[in-house]
mmCIF file of C-alpha atoms in Angstrom:
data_model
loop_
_atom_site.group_PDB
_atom_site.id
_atom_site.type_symbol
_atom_site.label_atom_id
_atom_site.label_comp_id
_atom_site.label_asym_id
_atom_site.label_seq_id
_atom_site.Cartn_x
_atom_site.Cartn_y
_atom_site.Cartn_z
ATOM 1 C CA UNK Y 24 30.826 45.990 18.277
ATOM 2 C CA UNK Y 25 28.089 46.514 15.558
ATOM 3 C CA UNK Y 26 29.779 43.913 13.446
ATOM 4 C CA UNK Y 27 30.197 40.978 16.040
ATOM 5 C CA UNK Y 28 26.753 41.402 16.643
ATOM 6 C CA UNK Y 29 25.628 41.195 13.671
ATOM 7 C CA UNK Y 30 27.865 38.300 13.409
ATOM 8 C CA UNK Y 31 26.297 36.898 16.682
ATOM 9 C CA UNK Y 32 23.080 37.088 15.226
ATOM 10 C CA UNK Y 33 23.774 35.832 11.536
ATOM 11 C CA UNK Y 34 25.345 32.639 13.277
ATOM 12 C CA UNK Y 35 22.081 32.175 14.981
ATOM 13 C CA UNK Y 36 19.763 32.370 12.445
ATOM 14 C CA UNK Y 37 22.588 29.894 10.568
ATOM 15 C CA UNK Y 38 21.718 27.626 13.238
ATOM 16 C CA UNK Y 39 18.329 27.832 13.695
ATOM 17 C CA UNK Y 40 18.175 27.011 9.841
ATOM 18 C CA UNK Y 41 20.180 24.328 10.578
ATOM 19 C CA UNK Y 42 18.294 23.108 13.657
ATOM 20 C CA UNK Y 43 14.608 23.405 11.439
ATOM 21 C CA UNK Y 44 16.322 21.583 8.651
ATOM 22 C CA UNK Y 45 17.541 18.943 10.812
ATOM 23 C CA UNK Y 46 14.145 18.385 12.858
ATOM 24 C CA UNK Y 47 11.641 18.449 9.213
ATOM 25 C CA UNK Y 48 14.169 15.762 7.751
ATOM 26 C CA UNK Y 49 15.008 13.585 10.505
ATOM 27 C CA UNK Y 50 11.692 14.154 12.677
ATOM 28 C CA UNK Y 51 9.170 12.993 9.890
ATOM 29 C CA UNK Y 52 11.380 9.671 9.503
ATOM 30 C CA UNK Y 53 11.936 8.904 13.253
ATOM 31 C CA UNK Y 54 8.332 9.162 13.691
ATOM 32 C CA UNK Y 55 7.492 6.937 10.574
ATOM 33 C CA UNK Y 56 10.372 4.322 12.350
ATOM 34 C CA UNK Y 57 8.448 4.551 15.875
ATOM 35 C CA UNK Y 58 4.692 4.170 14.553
ATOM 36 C CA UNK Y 59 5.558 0.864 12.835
ATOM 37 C CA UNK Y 60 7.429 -0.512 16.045
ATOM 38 C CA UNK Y 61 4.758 0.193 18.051
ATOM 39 C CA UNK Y 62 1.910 -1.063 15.422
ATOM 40 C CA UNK Y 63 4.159 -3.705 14.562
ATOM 41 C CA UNK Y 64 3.849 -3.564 11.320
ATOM 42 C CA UNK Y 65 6.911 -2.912 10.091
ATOM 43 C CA UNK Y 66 8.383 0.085 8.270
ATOM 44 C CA UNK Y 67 6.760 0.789 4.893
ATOM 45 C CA UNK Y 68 7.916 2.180 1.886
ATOM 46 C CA UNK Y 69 4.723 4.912 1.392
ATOM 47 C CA UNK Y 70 5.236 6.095 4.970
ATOM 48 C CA UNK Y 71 8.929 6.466 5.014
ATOM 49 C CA UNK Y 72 10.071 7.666 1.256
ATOM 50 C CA UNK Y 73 8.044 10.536 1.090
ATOM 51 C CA UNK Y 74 9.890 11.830 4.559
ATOM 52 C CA UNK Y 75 12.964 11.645 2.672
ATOM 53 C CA UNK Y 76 12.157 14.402 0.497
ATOM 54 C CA UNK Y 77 13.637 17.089 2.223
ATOM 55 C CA UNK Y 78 17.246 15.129 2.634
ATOM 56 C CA UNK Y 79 18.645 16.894 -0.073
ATOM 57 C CA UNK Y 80 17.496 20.613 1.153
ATOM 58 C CA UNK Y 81 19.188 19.649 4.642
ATOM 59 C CA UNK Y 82 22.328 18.697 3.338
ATOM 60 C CA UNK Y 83 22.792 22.192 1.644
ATOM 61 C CA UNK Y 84 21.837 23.325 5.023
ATOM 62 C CA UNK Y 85 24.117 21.575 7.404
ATOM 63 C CA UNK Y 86 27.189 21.221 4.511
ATOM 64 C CA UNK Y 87 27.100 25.190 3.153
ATOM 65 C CA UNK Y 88 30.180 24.409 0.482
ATOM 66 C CA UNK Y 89 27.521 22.247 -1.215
ATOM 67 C CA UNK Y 90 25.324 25.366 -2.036
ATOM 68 C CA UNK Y 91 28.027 27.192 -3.866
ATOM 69 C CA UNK Y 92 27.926 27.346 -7.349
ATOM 70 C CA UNK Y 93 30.753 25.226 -7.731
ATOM 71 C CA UNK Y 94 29.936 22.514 -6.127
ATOM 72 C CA UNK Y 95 26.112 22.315 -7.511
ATOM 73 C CA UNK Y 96 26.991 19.869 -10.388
ATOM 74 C CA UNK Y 97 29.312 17.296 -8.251
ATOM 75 C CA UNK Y 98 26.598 17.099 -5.709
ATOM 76 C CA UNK Y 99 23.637 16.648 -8.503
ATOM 77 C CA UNK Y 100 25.653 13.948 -9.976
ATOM 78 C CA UNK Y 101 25.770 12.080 -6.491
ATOM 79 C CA UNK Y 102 21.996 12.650 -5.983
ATOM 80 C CA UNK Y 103 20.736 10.895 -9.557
ATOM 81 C CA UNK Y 104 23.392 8.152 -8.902
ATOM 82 C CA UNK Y 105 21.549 7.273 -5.993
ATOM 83 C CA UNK Y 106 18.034 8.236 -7.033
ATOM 84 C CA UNK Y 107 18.877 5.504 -9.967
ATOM 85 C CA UNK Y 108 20.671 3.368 -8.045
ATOM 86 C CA UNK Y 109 17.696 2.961 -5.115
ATOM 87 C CA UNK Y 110 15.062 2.627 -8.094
ATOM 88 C CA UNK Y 111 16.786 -0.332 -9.769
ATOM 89 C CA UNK Y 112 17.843 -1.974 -6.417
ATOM 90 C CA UNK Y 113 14.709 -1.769 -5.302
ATOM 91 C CA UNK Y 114 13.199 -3.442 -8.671
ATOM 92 C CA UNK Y 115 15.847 -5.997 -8.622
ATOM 93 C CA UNK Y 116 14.874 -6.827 -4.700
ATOM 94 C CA UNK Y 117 11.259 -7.311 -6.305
ATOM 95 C CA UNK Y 118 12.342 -9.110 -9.056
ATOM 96 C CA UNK Y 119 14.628 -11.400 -7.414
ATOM 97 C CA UNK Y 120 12.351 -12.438 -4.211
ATOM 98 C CA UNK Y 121 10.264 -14.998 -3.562
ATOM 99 C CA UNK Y 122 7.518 -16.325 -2.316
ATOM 100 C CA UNK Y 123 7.470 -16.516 1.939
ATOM 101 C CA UNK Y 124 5.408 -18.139 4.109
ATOM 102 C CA UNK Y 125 2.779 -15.445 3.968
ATOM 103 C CA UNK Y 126 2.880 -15.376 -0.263
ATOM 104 C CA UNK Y 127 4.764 -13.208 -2.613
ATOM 105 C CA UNK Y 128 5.245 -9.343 -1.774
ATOM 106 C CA UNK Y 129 1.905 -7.432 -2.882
ATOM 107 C CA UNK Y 130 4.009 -6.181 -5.921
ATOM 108 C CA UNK Y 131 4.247 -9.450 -7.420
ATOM 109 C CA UNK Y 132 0.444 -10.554 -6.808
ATOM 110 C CA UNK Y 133 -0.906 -10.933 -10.675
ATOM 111 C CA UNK Y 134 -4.099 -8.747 -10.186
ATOM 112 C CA UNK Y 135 -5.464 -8.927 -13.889
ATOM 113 C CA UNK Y 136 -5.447 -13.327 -13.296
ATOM 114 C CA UNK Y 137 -6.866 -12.675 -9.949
ATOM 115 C CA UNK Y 138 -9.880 -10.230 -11.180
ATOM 116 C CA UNK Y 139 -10.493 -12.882 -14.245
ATOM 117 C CA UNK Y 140 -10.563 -15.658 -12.173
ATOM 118 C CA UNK Y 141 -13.349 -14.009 -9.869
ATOM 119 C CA UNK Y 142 -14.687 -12.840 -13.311
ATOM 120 C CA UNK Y 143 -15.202 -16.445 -14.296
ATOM 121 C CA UNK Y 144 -16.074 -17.974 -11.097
ATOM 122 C CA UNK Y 145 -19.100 -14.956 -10.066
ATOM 123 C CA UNK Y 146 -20.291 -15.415 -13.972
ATOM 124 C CA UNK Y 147 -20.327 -19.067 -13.888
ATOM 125 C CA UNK Y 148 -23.339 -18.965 -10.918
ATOM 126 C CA UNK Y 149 -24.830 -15.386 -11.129
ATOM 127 C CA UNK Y 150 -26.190 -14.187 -14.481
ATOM 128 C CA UNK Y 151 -26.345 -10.611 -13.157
ATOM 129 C CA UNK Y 152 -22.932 -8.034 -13.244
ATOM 130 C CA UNK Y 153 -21.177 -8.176 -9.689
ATOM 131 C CA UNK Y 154 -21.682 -5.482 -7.845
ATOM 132 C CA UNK Y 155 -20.192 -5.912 -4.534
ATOM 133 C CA UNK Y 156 -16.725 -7.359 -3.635
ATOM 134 C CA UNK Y 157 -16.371 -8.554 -0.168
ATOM 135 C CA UNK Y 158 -13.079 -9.658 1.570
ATOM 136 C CA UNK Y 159 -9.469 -8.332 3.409
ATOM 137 C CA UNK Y 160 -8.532 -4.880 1.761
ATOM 138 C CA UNK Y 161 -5.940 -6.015 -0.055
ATOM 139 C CA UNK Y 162 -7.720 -9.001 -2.118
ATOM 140 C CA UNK Y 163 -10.803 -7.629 -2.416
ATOM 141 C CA UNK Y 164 -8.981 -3.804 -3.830
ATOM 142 C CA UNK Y 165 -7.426 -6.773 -6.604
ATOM 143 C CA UNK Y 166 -10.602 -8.027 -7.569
ATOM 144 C CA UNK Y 167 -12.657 -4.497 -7.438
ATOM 145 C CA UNK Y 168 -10.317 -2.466 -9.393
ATOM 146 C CA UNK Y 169 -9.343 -5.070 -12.018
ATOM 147 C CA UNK Y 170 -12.505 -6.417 -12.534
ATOM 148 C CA UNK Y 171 -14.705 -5.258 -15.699
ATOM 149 C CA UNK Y 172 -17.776 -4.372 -13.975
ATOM 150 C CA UNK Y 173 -15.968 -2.115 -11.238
ATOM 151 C CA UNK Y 174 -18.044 -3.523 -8.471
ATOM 152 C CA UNK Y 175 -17.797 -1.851 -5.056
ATOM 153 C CA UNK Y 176 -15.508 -2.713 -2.400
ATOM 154 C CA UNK Y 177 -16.930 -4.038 1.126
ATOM 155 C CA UNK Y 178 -13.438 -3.821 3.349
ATOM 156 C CA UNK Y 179 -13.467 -6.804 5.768
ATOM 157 C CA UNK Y 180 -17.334 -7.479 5.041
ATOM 158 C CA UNK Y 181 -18.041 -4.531 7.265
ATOM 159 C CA UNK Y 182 -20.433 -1.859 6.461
ATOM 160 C CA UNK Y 183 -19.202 0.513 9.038
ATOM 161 C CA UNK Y 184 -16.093 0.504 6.577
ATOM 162 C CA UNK Y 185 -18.187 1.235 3.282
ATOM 163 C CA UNK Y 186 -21.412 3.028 4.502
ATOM 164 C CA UNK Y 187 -22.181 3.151 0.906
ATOM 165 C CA UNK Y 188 -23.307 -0.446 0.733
ATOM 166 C CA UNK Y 189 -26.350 -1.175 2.917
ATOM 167 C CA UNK Y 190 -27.977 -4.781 3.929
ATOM 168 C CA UNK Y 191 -30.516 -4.009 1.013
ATOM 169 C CA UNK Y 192 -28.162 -3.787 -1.094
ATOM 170 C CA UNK Y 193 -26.145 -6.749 -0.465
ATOM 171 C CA UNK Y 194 -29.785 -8.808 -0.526
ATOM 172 C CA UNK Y 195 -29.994 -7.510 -3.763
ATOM 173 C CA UNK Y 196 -27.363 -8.028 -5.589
ATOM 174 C CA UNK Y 197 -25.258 -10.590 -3.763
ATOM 175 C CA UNK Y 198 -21.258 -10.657 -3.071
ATOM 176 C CA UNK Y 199 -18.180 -12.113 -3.949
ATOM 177 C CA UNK Y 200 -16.167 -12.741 -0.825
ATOM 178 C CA UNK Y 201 -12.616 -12.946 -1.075
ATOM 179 C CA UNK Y 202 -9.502 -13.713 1.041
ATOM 180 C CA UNK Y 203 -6.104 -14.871 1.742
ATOM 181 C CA UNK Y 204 -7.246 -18.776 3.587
ATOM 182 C CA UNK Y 205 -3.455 -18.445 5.530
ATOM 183 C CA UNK Y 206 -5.128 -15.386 7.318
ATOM 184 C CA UNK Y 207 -7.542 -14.921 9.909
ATOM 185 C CA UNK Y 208 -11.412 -14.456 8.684
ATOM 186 C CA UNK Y 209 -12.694 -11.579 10.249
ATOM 187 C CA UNK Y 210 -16.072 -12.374 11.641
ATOM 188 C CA UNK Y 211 -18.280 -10.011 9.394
ATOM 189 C CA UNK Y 212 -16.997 -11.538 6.914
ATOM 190 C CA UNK Y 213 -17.472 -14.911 8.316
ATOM 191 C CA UNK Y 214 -21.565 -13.699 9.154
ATOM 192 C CA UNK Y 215 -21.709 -12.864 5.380
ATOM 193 C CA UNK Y 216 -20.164 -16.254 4.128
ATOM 194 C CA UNK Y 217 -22.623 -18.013 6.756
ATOM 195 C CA UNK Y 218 -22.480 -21.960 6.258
ATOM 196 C CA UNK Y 219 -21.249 -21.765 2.662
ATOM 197 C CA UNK Y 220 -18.363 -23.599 2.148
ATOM 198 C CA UNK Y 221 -14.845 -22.081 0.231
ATOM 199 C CA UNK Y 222 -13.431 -22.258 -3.035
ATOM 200 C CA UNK Y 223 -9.809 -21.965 -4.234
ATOM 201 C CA UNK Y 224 -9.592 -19.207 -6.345
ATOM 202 C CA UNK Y 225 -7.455 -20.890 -9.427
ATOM 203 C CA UNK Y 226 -5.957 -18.629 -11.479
ATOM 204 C CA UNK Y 227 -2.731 -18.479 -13.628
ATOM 205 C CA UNK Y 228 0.394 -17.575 -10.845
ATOM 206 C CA UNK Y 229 3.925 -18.220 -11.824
ATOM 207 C CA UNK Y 230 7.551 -17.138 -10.520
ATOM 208 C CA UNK Y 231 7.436 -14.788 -7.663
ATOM 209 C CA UNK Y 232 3.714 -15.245 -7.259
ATOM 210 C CA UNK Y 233 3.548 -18.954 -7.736
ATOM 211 C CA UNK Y 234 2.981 -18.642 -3.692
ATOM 212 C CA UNK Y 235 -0.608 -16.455 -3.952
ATOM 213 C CA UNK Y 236 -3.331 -18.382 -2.635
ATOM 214 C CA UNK Y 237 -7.111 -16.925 -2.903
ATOM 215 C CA UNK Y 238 -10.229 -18.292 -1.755
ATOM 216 C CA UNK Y 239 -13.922 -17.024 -2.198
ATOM 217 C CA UNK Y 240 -17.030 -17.514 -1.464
ATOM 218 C CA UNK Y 241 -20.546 -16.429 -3.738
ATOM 219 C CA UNK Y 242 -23.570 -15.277 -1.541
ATOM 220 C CA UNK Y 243 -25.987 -14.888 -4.468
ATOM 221 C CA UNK Y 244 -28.800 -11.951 -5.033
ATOM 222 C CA UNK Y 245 -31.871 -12.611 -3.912
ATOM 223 C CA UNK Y 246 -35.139 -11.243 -5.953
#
């Protein structure tokens, strides 16, 4: 009686182990699945790869011959032949695409051409360094963190966003104003642009980003 107990409880624990390991691998990813259906923003690679982490650990779990000594070097074989073979499929998907209706995926955008070309363009009407980068996140983040004189980043042209920068400041030393002209202008960014009229943003785009389009406006310091 001692021993089926025992039993009785070591096949509980088993599956409670089983149940955790099942809930922390699948749970994380279900909810990573939901949150882009609802937001409608489809499932992304930096929410749902890092849930995957624990698929390995769960398969040990819920497959015990795997554990055993054995059967350690068959089943790390499988898991670098797929670790490889999602890394270069997913490099050959990047390499391969192209360009949609909204441009070319955001691995493909040519930042350092993009920060030059706002380089050029800010240095060609302002003789003072640029200091403040206005526009969508992901334009203005090209322009800010490629561009030599590390300017700050206004996010949408609202200062709610980046508390840092203050009307004073943006008085001072002016803005470049970036963004995608196939999306919609938020309106602070819109108010900050005011009556001046866009540029393209020409720089040097070819293959899978021959589809990125950029335009910008300068709102110039004032003494």
């Amino acid at each position: 009686r001692r021993n089926g107990t025992a039993l009785v409880e070591k096949n509980s624990a088993n599956s409670a182990v089983r149940r955790f390991a099942v809930a922390m691998t699948l749970g994380p990813l279900l909810l990573s699945v939901l949150l882009a259906t609802l937001s409608g923003s489809g499932l992304r690679t930096t929410w749902s790869a890092p849930v995957l982490i624990l698929l390995p650990l769960a398969l040990t779990v819920l497959v015990p011959r795997l554990s055993i000594a054995g059967n350690i070097r068959p089943l790390a074989v499988i898991l670098a032949v797929a670790i490889v073979g999602i890394a270069v499929g997913d490099a050959g998907r990047l390499f391969l695409s192209r360009s949609t209706s909204d441009g070319p995926s955001r691995a493909n955008w040519p930042e350092k051409a993009i920060a030059a070309a706002a380089a050029a363009a800010w240095s060609k009407e302002v003789t003072k360094p640029l200091r403040i980068v206005a526009g969508d996140t992901w334009p203005a983040g090209l322009v800010g963190t490629r561009h030599p004189d590390r300017p700050s980043i206004l996010t949408s042209g609202d200062m709610t966003l980046s508390p840092w920068i203050t009307s004073e400041l943006l008085v001072r030393d002016g803005a470049f104003v970036v963004f995608e002209p196939k999306r919609t202008v938020p309106e602070p960014l819109k108010a900050l642009m005011g009556d001046r009229q866009p540029k393209p943003l020409e720089f040097y785009a070819a293959g899978r980003a021959s589809g990125a389009q950029l335009s910008y406006v300068i709102v110039p310091p004032r003494p």
